[in-house]
Short mmCIF file of C-alpha atoms in Angstrom, two decimals:
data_model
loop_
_atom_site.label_atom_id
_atom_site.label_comp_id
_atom_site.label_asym_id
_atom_site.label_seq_id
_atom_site.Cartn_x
_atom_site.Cartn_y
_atom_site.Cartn_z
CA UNK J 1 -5.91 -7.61 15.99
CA UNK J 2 -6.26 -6.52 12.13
CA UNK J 3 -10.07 -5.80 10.79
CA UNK J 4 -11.09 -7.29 7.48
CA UNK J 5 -14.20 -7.61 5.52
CA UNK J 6 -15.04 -10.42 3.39
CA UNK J 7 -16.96 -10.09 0.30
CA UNK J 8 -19.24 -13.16 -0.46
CA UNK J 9 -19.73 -16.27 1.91
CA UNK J 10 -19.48 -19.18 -0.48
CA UNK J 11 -16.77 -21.97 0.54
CA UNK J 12 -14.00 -20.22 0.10
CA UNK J 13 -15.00 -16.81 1.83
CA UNK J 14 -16.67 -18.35 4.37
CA UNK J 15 -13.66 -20.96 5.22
CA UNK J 16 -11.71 -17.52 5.27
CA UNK J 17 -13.83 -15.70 7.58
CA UNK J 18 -14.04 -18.24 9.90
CA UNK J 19 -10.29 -19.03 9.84
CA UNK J 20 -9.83 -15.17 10.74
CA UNK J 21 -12.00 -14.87 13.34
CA UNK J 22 -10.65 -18.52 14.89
CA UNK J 23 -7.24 -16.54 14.58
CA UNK J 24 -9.11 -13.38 17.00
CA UNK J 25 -9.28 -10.84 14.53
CA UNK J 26 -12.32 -8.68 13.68
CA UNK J 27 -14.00 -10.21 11.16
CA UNK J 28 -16.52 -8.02 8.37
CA UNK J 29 -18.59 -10.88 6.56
CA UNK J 30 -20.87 -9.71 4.23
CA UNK J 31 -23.15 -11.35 1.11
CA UNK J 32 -26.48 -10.73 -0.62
CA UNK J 33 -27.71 -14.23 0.81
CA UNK J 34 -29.26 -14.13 4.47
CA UNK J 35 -29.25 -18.20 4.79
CA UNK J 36 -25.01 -17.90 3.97
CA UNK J 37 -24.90 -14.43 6.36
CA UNK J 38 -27.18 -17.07 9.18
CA UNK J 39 -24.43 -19.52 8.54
CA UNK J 40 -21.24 -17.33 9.17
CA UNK J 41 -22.72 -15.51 11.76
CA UNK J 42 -21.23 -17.83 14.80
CA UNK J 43 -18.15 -17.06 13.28
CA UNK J 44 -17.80 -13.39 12.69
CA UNK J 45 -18.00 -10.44 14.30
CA UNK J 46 -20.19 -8.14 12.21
CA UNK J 47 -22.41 -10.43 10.17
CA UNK J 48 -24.43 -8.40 7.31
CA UNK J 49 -26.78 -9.05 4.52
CA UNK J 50 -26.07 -6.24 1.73
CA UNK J 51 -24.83 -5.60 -1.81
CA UNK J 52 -21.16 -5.37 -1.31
CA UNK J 53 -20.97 -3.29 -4.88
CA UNK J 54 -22.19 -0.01 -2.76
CA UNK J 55 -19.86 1.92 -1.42
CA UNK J 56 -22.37 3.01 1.78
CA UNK J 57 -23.87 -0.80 2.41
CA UNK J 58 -20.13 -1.37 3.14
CA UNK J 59 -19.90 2.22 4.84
CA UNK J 60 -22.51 1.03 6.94
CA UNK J 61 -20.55 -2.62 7.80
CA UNK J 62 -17.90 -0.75 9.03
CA UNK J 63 -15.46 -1.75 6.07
CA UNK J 64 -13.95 1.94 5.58
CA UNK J 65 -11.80 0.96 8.84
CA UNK J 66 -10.43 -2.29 7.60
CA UNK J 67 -6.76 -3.41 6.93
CA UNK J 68 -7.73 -5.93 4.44
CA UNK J 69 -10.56 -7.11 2.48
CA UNK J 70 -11.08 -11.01 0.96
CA UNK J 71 -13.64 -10.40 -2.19
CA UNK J 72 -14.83 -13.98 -3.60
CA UNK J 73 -18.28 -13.28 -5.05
CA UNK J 74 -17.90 -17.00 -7.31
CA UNK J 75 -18.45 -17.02 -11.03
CA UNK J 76 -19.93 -13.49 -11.33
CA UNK J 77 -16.95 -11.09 -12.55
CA UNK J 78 -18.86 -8.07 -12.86
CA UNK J 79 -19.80 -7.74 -8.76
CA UNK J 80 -16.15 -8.53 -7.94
CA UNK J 81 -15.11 -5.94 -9.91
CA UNK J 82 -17.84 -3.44 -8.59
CA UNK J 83 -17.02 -4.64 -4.83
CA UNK J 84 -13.60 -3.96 -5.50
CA UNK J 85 -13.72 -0.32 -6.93
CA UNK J 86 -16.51 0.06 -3.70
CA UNK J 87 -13.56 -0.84 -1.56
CA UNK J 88 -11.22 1.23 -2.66
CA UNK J 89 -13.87 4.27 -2.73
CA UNK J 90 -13.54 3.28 1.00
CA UNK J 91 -9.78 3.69 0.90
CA UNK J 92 -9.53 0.06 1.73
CA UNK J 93 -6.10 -0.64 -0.83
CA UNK J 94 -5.04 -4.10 0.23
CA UNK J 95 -7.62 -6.44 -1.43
CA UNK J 96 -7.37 -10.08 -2.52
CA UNK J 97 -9.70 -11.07 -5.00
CA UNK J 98 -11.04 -15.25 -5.91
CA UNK J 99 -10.83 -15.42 -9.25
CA UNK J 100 -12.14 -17.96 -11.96
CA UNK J 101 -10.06 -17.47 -15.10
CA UNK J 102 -6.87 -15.83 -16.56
CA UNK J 103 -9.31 -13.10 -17.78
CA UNK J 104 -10.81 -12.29 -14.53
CA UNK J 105 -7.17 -11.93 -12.64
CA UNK J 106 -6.19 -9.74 -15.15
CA UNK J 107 -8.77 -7.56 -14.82
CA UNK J 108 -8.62 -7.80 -11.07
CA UNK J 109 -4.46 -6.47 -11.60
CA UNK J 110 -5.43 -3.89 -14.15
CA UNK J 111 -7.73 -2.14 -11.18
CA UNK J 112 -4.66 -2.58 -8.41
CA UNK J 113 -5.32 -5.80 -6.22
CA UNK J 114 -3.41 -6.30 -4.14
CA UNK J 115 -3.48 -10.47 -5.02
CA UNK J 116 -5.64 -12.74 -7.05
CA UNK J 117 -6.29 -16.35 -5.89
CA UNK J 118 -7.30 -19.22 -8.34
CA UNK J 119 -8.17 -21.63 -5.77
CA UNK J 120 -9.00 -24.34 -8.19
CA UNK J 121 -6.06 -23.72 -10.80
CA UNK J 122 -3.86 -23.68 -7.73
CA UNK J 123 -5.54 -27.18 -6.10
CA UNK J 124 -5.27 -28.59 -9.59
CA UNK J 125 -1.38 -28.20 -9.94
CA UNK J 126 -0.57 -28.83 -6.68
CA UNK J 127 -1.95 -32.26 -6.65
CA UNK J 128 -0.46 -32.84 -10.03
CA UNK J 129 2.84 -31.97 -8.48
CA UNK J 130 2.48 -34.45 -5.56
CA UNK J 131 0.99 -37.25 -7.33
CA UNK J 132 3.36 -37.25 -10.36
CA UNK J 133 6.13 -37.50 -7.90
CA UNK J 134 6.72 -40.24 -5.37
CA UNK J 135 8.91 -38.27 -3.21
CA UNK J 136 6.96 -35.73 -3.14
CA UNK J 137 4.63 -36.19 0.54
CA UNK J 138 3.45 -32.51 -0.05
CA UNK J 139 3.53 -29.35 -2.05
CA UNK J 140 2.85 -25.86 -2.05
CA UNK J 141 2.67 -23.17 -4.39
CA UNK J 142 4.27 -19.88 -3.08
CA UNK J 143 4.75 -16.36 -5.11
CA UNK J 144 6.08 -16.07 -8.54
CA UNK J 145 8.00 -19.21 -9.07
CA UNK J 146 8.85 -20.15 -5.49
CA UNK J 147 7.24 -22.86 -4.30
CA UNK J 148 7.81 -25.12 -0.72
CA UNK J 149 7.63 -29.43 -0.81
CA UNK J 150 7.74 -32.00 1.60
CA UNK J 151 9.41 -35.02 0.23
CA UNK J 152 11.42 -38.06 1.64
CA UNK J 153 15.38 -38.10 2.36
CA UNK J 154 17.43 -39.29 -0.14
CA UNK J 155 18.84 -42.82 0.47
CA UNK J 156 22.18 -41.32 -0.03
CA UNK J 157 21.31 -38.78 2.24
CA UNK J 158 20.41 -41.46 5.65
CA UNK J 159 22.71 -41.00 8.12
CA UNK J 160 23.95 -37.49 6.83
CA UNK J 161 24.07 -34.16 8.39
CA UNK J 162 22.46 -31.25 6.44
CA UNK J 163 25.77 -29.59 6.92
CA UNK J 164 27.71 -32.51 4.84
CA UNK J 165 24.93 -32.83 2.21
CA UNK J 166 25.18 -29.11 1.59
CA UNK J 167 22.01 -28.54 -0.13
CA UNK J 168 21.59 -25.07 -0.58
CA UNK J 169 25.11 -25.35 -2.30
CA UNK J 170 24.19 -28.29 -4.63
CA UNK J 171 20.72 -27.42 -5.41
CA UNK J 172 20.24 -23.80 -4.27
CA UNK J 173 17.62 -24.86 -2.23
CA UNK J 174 16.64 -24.01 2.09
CA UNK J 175 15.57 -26.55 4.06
CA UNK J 176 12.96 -24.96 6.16
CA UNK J 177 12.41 -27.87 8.61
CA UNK J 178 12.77 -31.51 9.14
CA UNK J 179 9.92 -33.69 9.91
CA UNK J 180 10.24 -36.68 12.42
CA UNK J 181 7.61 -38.96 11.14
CA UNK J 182 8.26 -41.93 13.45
CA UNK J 183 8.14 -39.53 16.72
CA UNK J 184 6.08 -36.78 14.42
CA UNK J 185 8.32 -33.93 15.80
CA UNK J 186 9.30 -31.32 13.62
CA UNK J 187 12.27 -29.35 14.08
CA UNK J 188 12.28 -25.41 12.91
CA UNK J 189 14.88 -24.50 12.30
CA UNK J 190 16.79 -28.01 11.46
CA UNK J 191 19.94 -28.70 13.10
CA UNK J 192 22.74 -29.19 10.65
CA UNK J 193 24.68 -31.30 12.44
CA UNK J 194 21.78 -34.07 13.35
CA UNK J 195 21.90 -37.20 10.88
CA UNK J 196 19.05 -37.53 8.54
CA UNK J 197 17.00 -40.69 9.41
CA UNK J 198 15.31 -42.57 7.17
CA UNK J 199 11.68 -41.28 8.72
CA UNK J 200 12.61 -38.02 8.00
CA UNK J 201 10.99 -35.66 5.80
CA UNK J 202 12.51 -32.73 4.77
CA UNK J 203 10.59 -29.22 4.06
CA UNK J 204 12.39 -27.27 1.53
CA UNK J 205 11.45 -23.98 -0.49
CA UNK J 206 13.27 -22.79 -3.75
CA UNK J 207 12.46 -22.62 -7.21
CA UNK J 208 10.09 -24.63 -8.94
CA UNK J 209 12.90 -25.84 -11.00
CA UNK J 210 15.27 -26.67 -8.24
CA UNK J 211 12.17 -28.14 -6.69
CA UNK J 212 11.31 -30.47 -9.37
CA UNK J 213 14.90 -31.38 -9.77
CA UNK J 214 15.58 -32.85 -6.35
CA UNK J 215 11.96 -34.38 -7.18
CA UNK J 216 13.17 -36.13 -9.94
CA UNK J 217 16.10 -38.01 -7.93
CA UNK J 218 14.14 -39.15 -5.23
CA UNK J 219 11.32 -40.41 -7.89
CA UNK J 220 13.41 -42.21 -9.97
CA UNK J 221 15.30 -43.74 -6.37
CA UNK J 222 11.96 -45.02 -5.45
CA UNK J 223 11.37 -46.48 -8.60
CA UNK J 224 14.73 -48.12 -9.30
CA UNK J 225 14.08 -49.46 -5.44
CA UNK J 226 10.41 -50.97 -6.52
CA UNK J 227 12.08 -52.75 -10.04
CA UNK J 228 14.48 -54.52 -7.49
#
């Protein structure tokens, strides 16, 4: 069990709180509104009302003994920033910081967090990605440029073993798992030597390039298939 405090109950802090504490971990919630502390408090294990930018309101939550801290304090820059420096006055170091703009993650880098999240920016693109492509069942954005997608099996592919497609040789690409939407059975890790069916979906991470590129087959399959 890991202890982390979380900085600001809105959506996204509060969907992460109570996804911790679901998970059995000690959970730190803290935010300057009593109706969103009321709210989490089923769901955490030290609920607090306070001003997370002071170093001894957090003291006093028992942050200075977390592992990690979540600080999403919305639109208002300036007590993210002050919550963070707070933190790491605690000697809290791993800290993973909402942020709203470009601006605000660099800022958020330039004092030493350990991540920023762009929940909307990230939303935005990854529905672009899934919609744009009809292949594409599912997508998600990983570090850097790595990214993981669901998407449909080739028809060239159907009846196939991984092994004889060789797709980490063709497209430098892993496939992490293989879904089995007809039975919805998923098999981690995929057996190479089991023909793909045509109710497969396969889950593979690479590159967004080498993503996009396997993306681009299977969309322009589908359409050439909808034109006949």
């Amino acid at each position: 069990m890991k202890r982390f405090v979380i900085v600001g109950l809105g959506n996204f802090g509060s969907g992460v709180a109570e996804a911790l504490y679901r998970r059995g971990h000690d959970v730190i919630a803290i935010d300057v509104n009593e109706d969103a502390v009321d709210r989490i408090a089923p769901h955490a294990s030290r609920p607090a009302v306070g001003d997370a930018r002071q170093s001894e309101v957090l003291k006093q939550a028992g942050a200075a003994d977390a592992d990690t801290a979540i600080v999403s304090t919305g639109d208002d820059m300036t007590a993210s920033m002050l919550a963070v420096l707070a933190l790491k006055d605690l000697g809290v170091d791993d800290i993973y910081v909402k942020v709203v703009s470009g601006d605000h993650a660099r800022i958020m880098t330039a004092l030493g967090v350990s991540e920023t999240i762009f929940p909307e920016r990230e939303s935005a693109f990854n529905l672009a990605s899934r919609v744009s492509e009809y292949g594409v069942l599912n997508y998600v954005r990983m570090a850097g440029d790595v990214s993981v997608q669901e998407m449909v099996v080739l028809d060239e592919w159907r009846g196939r073993t991984l092994r004889e497609i060789g797709v980490r040789n063709r497209f430098h690409l892993t496939v992490v798992a293989i879904h089995d939407t007809e039975n919805d059975e998923v098999s981690i890790p995929p057996d190479p030597d089991e023909p793909l069916a045509a109710t497969d979906t396969l889950l593979l991470a690479g590159t967004e390039e080498r993503l996009e590129e396997l993306a681009n087959m299977a969309d322009e399959e589908i359409r050439n298939r909808l034109e006949e």
